[in-house]
CSV table of C-alpha atoms in Angstrom, one decimal:
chain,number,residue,atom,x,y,z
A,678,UNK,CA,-43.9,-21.0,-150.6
A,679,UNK,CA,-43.4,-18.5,-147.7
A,680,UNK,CA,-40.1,-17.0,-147.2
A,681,UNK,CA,-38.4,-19.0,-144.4
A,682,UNK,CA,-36.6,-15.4,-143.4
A,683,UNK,CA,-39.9,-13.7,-143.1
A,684,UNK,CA,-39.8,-13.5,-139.5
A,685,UNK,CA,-36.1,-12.5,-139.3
A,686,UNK,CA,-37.0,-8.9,-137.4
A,687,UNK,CA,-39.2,-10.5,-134.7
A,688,UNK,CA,-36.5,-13.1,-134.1
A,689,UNK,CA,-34.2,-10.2,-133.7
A,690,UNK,CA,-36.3,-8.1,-131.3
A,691,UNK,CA,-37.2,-11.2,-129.1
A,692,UNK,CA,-33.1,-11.4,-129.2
A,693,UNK,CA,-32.7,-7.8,-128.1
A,694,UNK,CA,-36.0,-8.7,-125.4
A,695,UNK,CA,-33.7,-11.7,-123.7
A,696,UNK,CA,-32.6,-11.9,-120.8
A,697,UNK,CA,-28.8,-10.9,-120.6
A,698,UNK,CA,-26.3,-12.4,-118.3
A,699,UNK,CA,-24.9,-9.1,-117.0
A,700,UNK,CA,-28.2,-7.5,-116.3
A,701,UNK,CA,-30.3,-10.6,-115.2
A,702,UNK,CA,-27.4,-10.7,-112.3
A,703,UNK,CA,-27.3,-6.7,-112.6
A,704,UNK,CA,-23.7,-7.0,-113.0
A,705,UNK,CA,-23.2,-2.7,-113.1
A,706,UNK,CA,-24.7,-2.6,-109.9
A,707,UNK,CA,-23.0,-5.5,-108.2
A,708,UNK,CA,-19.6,-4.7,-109.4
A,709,UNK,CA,-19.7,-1.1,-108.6
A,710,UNK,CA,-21.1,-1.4,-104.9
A,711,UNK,CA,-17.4,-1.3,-103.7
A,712,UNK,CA,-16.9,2.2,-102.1
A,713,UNK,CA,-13.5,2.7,-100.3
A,714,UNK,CA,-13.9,5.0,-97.8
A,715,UNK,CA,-9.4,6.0,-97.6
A,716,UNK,CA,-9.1,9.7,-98.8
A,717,UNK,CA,-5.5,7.8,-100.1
A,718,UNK,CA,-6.0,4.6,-102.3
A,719,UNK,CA,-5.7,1.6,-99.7
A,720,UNK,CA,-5.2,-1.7,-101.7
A,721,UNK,CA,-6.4,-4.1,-99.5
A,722,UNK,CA,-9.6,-1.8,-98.5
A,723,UNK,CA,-11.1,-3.7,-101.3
A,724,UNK,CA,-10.5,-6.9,-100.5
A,725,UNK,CA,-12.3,-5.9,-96.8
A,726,UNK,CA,-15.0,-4.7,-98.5
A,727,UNK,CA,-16.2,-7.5,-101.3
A,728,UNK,CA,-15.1,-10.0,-98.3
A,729,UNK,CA,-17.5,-8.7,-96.7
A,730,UNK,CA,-20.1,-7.8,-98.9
A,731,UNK,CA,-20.0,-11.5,-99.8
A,732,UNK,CA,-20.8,-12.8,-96.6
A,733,UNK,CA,-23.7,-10.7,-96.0
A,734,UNK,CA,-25.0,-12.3,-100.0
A,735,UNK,CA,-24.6,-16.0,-98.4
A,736,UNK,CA,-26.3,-14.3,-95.1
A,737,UNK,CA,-29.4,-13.4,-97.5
A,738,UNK,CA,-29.2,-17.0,-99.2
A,739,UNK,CA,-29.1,-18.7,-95.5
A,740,UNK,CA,-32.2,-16.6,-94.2
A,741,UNK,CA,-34.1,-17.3,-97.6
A,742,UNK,CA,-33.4,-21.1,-97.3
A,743,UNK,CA,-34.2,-20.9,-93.0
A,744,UNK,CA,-37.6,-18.9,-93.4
A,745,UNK,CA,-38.7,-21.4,-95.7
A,746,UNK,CA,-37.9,-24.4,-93.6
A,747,UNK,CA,-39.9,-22.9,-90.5
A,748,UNK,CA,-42.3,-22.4,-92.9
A,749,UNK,CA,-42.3,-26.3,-93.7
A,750,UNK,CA,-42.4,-27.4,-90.2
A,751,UNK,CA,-44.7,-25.4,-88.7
A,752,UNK,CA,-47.6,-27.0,-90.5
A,753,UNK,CA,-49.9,-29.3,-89.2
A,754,UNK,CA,-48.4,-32.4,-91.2
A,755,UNK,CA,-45.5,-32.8,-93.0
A,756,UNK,CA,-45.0,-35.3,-95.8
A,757,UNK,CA,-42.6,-37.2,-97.1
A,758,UNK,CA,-41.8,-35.2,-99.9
A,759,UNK,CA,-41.6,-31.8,-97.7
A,760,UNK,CA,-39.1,-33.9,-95.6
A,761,UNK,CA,-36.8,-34.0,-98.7
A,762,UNK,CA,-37.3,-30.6,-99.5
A,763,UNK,CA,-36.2,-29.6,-95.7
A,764,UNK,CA,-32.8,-31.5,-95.4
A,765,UNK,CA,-31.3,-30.4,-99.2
A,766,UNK,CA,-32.3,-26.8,-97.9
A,767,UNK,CA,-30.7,-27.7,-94.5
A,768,UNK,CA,-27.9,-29.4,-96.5
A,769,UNK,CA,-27.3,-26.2,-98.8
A,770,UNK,CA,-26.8,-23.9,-95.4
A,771,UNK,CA,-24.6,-26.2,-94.1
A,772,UNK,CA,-22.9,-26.4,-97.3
A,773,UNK,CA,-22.9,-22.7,-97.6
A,774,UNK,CA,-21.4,-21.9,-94.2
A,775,UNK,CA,-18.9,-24.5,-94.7
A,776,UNK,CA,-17.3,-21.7,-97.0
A,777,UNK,CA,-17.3,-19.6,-94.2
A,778,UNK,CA,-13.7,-20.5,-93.0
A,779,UNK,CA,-11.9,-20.2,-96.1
A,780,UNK,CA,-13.8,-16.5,-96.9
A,781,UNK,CA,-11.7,-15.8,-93.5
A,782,UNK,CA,-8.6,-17.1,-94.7
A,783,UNK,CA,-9.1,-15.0,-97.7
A,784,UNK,CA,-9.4,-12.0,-95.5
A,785,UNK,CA,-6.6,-13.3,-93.1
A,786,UNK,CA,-3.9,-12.6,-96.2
A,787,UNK,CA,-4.2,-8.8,-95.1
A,788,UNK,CA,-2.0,-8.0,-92.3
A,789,UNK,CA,-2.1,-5.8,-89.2
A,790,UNK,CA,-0.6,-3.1,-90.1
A,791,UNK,CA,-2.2,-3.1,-94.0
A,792,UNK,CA,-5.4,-3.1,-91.8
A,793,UNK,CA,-4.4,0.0,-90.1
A,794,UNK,CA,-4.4,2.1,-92.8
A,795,UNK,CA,-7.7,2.3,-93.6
A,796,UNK,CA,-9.4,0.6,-89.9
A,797,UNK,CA,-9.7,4.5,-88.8
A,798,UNK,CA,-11.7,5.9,-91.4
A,799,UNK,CA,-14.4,2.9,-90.6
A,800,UNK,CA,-15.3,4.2,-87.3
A,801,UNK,CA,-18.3,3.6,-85.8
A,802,UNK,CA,-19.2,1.0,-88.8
A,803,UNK,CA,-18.6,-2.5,-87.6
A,804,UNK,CA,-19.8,-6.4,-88.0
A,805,UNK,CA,-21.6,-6.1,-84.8
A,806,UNK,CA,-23.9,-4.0,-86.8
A,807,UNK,CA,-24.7,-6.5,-89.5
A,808,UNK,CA,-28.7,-6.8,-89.5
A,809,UNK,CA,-28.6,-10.1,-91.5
A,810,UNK,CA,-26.5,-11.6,-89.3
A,811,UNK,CA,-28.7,-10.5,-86.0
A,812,UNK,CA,-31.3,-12.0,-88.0
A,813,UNK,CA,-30.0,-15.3,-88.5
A,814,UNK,CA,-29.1,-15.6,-84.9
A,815,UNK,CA,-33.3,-14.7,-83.7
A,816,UNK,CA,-34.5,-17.0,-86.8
A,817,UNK,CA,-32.2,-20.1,-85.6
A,818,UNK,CA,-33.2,-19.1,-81.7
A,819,UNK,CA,-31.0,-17.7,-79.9
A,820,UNK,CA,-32.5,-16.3,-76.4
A,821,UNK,CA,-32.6,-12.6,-75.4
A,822,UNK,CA,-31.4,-13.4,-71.9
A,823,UNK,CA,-28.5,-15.7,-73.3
A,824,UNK,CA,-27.1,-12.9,-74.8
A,825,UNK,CA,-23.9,-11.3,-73.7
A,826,UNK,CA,-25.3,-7.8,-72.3
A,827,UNK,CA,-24.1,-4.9,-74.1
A,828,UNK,CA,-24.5,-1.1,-73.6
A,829,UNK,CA,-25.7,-0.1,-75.9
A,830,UNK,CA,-28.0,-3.0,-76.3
A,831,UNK,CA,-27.2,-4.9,-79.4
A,832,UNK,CA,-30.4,-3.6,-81.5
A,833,UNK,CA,-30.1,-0.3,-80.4
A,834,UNK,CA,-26.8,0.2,-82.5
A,835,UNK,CA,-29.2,-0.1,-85.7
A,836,UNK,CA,-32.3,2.2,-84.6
A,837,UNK,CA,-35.4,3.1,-87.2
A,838,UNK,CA,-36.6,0.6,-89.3
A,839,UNK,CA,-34.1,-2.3,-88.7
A,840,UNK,CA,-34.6,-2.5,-84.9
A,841,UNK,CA,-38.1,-3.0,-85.5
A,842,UNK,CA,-37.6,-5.8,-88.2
A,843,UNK,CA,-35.0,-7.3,-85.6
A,844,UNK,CA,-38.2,-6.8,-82.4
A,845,UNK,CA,-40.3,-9.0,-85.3
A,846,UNK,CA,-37.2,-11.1,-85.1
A,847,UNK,CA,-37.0,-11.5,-81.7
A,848,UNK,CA,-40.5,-11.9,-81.1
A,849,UNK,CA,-41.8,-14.6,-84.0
A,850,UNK,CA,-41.7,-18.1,-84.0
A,851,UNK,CA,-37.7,-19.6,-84.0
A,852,UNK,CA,-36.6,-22.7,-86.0
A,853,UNK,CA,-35.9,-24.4,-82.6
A,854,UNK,CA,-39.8,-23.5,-81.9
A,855,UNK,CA,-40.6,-24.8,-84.7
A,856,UNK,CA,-38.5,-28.2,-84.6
A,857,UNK,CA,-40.0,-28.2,-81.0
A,858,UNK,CA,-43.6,-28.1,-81.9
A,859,UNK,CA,-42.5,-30.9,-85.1
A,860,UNK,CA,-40.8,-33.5,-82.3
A,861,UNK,CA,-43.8,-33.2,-80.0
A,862,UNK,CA,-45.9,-34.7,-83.1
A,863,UNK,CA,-43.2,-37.7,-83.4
A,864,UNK,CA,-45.1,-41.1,-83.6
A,865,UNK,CA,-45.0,-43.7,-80.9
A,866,UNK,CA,-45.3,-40.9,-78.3
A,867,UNK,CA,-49.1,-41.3,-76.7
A,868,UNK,CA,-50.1,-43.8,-74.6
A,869,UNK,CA,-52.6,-45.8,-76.4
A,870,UNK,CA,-50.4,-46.4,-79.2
A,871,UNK,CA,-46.4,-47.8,-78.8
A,872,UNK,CA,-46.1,-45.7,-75.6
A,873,UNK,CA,-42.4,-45.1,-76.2
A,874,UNK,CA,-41.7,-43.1,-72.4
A,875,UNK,CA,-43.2,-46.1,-70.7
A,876,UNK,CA,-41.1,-48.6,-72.8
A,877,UNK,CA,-37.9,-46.7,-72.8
A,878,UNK,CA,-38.1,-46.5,-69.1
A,879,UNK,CA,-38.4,-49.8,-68.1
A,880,UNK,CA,-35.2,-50.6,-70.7
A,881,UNK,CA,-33.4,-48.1,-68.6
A,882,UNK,CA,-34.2,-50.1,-65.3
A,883,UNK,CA,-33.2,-53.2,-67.2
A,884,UNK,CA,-29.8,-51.6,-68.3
A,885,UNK,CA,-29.0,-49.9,-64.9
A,886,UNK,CA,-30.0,-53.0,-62.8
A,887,UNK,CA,-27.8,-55.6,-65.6
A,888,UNK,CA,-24.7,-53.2,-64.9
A,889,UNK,CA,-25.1,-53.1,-61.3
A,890,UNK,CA,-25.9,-57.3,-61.0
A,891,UNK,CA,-22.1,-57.8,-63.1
A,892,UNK,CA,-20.6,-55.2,-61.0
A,893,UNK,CA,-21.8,-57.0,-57.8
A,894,UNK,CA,-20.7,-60.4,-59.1
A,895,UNK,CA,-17.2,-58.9,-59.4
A,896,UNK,CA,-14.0,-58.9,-56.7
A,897,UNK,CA,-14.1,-55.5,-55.8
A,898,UNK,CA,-12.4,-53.4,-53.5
A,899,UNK,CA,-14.9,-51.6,-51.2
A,900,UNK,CA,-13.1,-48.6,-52.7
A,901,UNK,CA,-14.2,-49.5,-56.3
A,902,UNK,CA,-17.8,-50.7,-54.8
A,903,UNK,CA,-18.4,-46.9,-53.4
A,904,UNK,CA,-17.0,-45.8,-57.1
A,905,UNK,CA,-19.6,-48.1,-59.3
A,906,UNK,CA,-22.4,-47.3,-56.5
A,907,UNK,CA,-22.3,-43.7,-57.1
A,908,UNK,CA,-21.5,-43.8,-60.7
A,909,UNK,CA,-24.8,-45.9,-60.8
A,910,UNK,CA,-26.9,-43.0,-58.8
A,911,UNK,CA,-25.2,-40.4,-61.2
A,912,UNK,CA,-26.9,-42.8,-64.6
A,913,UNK,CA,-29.9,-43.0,-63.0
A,914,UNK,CA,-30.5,-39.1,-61.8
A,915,UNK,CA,-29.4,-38.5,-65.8
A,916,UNK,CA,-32.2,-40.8,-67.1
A,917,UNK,CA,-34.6,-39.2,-64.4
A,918,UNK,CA,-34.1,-36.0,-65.6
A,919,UNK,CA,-35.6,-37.0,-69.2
A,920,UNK,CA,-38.0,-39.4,-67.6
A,921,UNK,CA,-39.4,-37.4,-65.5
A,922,UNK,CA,-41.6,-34.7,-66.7
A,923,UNK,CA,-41.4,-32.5,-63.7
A,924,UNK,CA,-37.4,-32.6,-63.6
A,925,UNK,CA,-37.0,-32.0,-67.2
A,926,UNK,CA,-39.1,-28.8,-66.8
A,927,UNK,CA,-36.9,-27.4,-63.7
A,928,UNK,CA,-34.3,-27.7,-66.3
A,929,UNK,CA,-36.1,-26.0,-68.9
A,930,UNK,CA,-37.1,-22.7,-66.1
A,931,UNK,CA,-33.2,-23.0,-65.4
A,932,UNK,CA,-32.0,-22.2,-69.0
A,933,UNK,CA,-30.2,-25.8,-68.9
A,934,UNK,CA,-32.4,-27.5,-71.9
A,935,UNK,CA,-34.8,-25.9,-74.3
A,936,UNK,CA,-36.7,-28.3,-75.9
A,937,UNK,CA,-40.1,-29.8,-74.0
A,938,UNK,CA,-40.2,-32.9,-72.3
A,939,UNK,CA,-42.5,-34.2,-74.9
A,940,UNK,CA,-40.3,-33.1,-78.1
A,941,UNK,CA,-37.0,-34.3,-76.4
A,942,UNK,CA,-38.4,-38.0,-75.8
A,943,UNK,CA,-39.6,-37.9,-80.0
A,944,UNK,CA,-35.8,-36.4,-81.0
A,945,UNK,CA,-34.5,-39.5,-78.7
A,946,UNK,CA,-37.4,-42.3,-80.1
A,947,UNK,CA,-35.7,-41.0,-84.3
A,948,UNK,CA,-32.6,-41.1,-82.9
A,949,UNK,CA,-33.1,-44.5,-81.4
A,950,UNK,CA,-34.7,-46.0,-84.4
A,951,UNK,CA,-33.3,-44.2,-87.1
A,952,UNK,CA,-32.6,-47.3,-89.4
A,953,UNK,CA,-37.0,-47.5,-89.8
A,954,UNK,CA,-37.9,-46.5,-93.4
A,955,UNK,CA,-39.6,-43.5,-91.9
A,956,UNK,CA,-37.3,-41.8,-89.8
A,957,UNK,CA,-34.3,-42.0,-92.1
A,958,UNK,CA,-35.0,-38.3,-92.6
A,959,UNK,CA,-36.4,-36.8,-89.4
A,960,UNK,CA,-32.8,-38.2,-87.9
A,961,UNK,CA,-31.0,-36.3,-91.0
A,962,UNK,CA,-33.0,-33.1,-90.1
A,963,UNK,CA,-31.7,-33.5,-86.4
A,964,UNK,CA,-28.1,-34.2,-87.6
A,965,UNK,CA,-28.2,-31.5,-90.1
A,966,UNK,CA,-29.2,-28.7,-87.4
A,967,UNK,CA,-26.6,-29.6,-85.2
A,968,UNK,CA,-24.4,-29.6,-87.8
A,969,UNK,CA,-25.9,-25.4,-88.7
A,970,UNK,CA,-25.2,-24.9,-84.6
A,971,UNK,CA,-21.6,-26.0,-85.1
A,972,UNK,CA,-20.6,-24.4,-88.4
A,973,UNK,CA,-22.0,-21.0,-86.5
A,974,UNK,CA,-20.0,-21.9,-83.8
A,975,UNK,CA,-16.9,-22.2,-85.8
A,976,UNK,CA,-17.8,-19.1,-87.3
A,977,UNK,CA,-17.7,-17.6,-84.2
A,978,UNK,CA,-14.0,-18.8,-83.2
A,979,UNK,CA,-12.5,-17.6,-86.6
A,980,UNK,CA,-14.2,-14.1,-86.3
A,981,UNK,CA,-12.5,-14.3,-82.8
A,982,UNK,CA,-9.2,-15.4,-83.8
A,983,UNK,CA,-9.3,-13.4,-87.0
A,984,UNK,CA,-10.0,-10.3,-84.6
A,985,UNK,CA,-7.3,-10.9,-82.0
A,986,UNK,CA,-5.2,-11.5,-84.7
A,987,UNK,CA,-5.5,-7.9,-86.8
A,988,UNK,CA,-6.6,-5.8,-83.3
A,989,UNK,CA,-5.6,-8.0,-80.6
A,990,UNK,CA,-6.9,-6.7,-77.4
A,991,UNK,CA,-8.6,-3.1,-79.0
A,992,UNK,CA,-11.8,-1.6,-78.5
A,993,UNK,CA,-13.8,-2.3,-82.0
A,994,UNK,CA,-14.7,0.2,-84.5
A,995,UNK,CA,-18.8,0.1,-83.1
A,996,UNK,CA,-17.8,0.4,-79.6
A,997,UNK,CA,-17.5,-3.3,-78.2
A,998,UNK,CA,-14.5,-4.4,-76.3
A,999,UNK,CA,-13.7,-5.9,-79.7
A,1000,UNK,CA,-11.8,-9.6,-79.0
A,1001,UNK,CA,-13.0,-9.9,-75.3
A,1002,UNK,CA,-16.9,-9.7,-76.6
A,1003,UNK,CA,-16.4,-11.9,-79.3
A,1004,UNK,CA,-15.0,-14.4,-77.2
A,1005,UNK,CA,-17.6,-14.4,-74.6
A,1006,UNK,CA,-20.3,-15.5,-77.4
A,1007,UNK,CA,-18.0,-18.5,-78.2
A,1008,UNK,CA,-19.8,-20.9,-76.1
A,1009,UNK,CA,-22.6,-23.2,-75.0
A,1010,UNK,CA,-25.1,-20.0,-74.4
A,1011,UNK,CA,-25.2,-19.6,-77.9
A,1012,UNK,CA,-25.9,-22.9,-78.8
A,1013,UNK,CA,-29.6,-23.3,-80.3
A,1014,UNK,CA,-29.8,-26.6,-80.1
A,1015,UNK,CA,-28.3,-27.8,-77.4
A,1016,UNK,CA,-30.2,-30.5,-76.8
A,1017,UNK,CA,-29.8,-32.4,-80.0
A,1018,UNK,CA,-25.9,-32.7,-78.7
A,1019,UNK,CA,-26.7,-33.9,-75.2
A,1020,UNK,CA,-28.8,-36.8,-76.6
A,1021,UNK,CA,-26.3,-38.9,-76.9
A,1022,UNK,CA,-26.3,-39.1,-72.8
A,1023,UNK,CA,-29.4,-41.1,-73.1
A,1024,UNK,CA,-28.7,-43.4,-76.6
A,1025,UNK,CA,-29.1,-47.2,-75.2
A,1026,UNK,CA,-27.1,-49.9,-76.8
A,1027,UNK,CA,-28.5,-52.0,-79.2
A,1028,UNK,CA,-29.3,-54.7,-77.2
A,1029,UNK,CA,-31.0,-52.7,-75.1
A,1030,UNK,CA,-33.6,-50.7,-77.2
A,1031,UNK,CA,-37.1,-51.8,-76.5
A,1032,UNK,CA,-38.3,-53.4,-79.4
A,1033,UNK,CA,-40.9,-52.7,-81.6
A,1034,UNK,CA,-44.5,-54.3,-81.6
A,1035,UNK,CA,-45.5,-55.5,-85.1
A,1036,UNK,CA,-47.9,-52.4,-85.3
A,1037,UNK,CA,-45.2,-49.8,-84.9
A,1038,UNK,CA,-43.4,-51.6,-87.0
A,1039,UNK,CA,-45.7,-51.5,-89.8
A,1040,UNK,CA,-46.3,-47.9,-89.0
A,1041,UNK,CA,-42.3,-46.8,-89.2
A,1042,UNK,CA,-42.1,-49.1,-92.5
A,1043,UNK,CA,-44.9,-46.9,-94.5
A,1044,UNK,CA,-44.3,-43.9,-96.3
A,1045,UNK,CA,-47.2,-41.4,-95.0
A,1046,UNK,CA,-47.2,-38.2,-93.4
A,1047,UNK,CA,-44.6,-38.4,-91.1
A,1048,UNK,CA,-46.4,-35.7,-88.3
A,1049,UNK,CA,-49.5,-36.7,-86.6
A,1050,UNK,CA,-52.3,-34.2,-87.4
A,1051,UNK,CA,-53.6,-34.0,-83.4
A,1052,UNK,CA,-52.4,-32.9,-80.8
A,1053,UNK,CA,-50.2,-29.5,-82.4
A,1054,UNK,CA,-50.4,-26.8,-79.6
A,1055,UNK,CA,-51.6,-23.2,-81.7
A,1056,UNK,CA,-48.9,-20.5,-80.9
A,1057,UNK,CA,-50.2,-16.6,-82.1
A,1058,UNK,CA,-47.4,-16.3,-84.0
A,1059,UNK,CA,-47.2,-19.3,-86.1
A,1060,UNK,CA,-48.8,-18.4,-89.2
A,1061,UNK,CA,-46.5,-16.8,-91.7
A,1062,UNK,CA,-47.6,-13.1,-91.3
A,1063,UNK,CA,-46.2,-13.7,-88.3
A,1064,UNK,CA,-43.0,-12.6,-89.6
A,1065,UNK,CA,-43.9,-9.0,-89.3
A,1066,UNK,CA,-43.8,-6.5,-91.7
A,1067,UNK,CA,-40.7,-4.7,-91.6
A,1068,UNK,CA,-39.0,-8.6,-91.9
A,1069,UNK,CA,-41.2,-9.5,-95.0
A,1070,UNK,CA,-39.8,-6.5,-96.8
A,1071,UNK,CA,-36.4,-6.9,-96.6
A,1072,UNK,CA,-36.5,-10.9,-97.4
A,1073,UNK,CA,-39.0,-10.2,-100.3
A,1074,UNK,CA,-37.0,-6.8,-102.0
A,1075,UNK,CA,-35.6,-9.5,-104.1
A,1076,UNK,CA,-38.4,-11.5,-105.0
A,1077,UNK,CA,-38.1,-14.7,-103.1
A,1078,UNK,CA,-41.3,-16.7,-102.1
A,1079,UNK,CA,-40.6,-17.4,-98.4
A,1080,UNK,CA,-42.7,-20.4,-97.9
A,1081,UNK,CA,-40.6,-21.6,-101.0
A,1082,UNK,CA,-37.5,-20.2,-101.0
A,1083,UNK,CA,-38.1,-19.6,-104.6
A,1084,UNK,CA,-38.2,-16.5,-106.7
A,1085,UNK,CA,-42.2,-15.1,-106.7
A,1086,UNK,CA,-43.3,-15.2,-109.9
């Protein structure tokens, strides 16, 4: 009989080969990336600095989980199954940067003047200079000319290497791009098939005429008449501009809407129909992108109050006018997707939604791809190399698959 301990050394060694909590999360490097930069020990300096550093890991997690979304949508078709796998990554950003408030209040237990003894020594280092951060902004799709213009120009503060990767940045495809180019594929859209445009419109003039038929039949002042009769012209210029094709692109040229005329009708056909078996999760991934937009907004007004509250009215570390900048980027021009939130101007009630012919029906009802495969305009820069190749390194240095968002093998 063989000796059952026979194999006791190679046990041992594979033991010794295993992977090790501490270094598998390389633990020694981690925990000794903390470098105060006080020539006299300052307390709270730590507490800045592992706040911070903290933020920019979630930043990393975020772009990892974002890159891999565009990814999703900007092929040709999109199943079912890569539907799920784009609203739990959605979900776990939200999710994420619903931490982002309480990592402030963490911070936020340092006062004023425990700030001041080490805010000297950080000079010129400040947030404004956080690449990730920039990153996230140009990946999500915020515009070059709704920026707030700096001098110097807010990529010029990094120079070398991480202006180019944040040129790459500016220049490839956007989520909102890609969720652009996705809702333009919506089914229902195209003429020979459930022609939604044509159908919504003539629910619109159904809706507008009902109201103003009751408002007639009313006793009305001629004061209150004048009040429904131009409160009537104002709901009908509002459905014209997403009607009409023309209008809704004189909005676009103006800055005022950012989705095409085409994607904008498919965000408002999911939105309308949202209870069909297949677009229960082309209305999450809508809801769940406004709800990104709104956590970064939020993120926005703590850095702001957090700011005025340790610095009030001071010039900032990197040069900015410190709480007056950061206030001016709490707002509407740094919305991505704007659009999403003003759809709600055109939602019908219920009774009013066109309904659905038996074939559309039958269509919303299956579980295929959801995304037609015709009609997808080519842009240069959708493939993945698009990303450029300063951007690929720092996303890949720590082995993530970004198609995925899972480690490479």
């Amino acid at each position: 009989m063989a000796c059952p301990f026979k194999n006791d050394q190679s046990v041992a060694e594979t033991a010794r080969q295993s992977v090790h909590y501490s270094s598998y999360l390389q633990l020694d490097k981690l925990l000794s990336a903390q470098k105060p930069v006080s020539q006299k020990p300052v307390h709270d300096e730590h507490l800045f600095i592992v706040v911070h550093q903290a933020f920019e890991l979630w930043f990393k997690q975020i772009l990892a989980e974002l890159f891999s979304v565009r990814h999703i949508l900007l092929e040709t078709v999109v199943n079912e199954g890569s539907m799920l796998t784009i609203t739990t990554r959605l979900n776990r950003v939200v999710s994420i940067m619903s931490l982002f408030p309480a990592q402030f209040a963490i911070l936020e237990t340092m006062t004023p003047m425990d700030f001041l003894d080490f805010r000297d020594m950080l000079a010129p280092a400040s947030g404004f200079q956080s690449l990730q951060f920039r990153i996230i902004e140009n990946l999500l799709g915020v515009k070059k000319e709704n920026r707030v213009s700096l001098n110097p120009h807010y990529t010029e503060v990094f120079g070398g290497q991480a202006e180019k990767i944040l040129f790459e940045s500016e220049e490839g495809p956007s989520l909102l791009l890609a969720l652009d180019k996705w809702l333009e594929r919506t089914p229902g859209l195209d003429d020979g098939g459930f022609n939604f445009p044509e159908r919504f419109r003539q629910a619109v003039d159904g809706m507008l005429r009902e109201e103003l038929d009751n408002q007639q039949s009313q006793d009305l002042t001629a004061e209150e008449r004048e009040y429904n009769r131009k409160a009537h012209d104002r709901d009908q210029q509002l459905f014209d501009s997403v009607l009409d094709a023309d209008k809704h692109a004189d909005l676009v040229s103006k800055g005022e809407r950012r989705l095409s005329h085409r994607a904008t009708l498919g965000a408002l056909l999911i939105y309308l129909y949202r209870d069909e078996p297949r677009f229960n999760e082309p209305y999450k991934v809508l809801q769940l992108m406004m709800d990104i937009d709104s956590n970064l907004m939020k993120w926005r007004h703590n850095h702001v109050a957090m700011v005025q509250r340790f610095l009030g009215t001071r010039i900032g570390t990197g040069g900015s006018s410190g709480y007056l900048y950061l206030r001016s980027t709490v707002s509407d021009r740094y919305k991505i997707f704007l659009d999403l939130f003003n759809l709600s101007s055109f939602i019908l009630p219920r009774r009013h939604i066109p309904p659905l012919t038996r074939e559309m029906r039958e269509l919303l009802t299956r579980h295929e791809d959801i995304s037609q495969t015709s009609s997808v305009r080519e842009h240069p820069s959708f493939a993945d190399a698009s990303m450029g190749e300063c951007t690929r390194k720092l996303m890949t240095s720590s082995g993530l698959d970004l198609a995925s968002g899972r480690p490479s093998s």
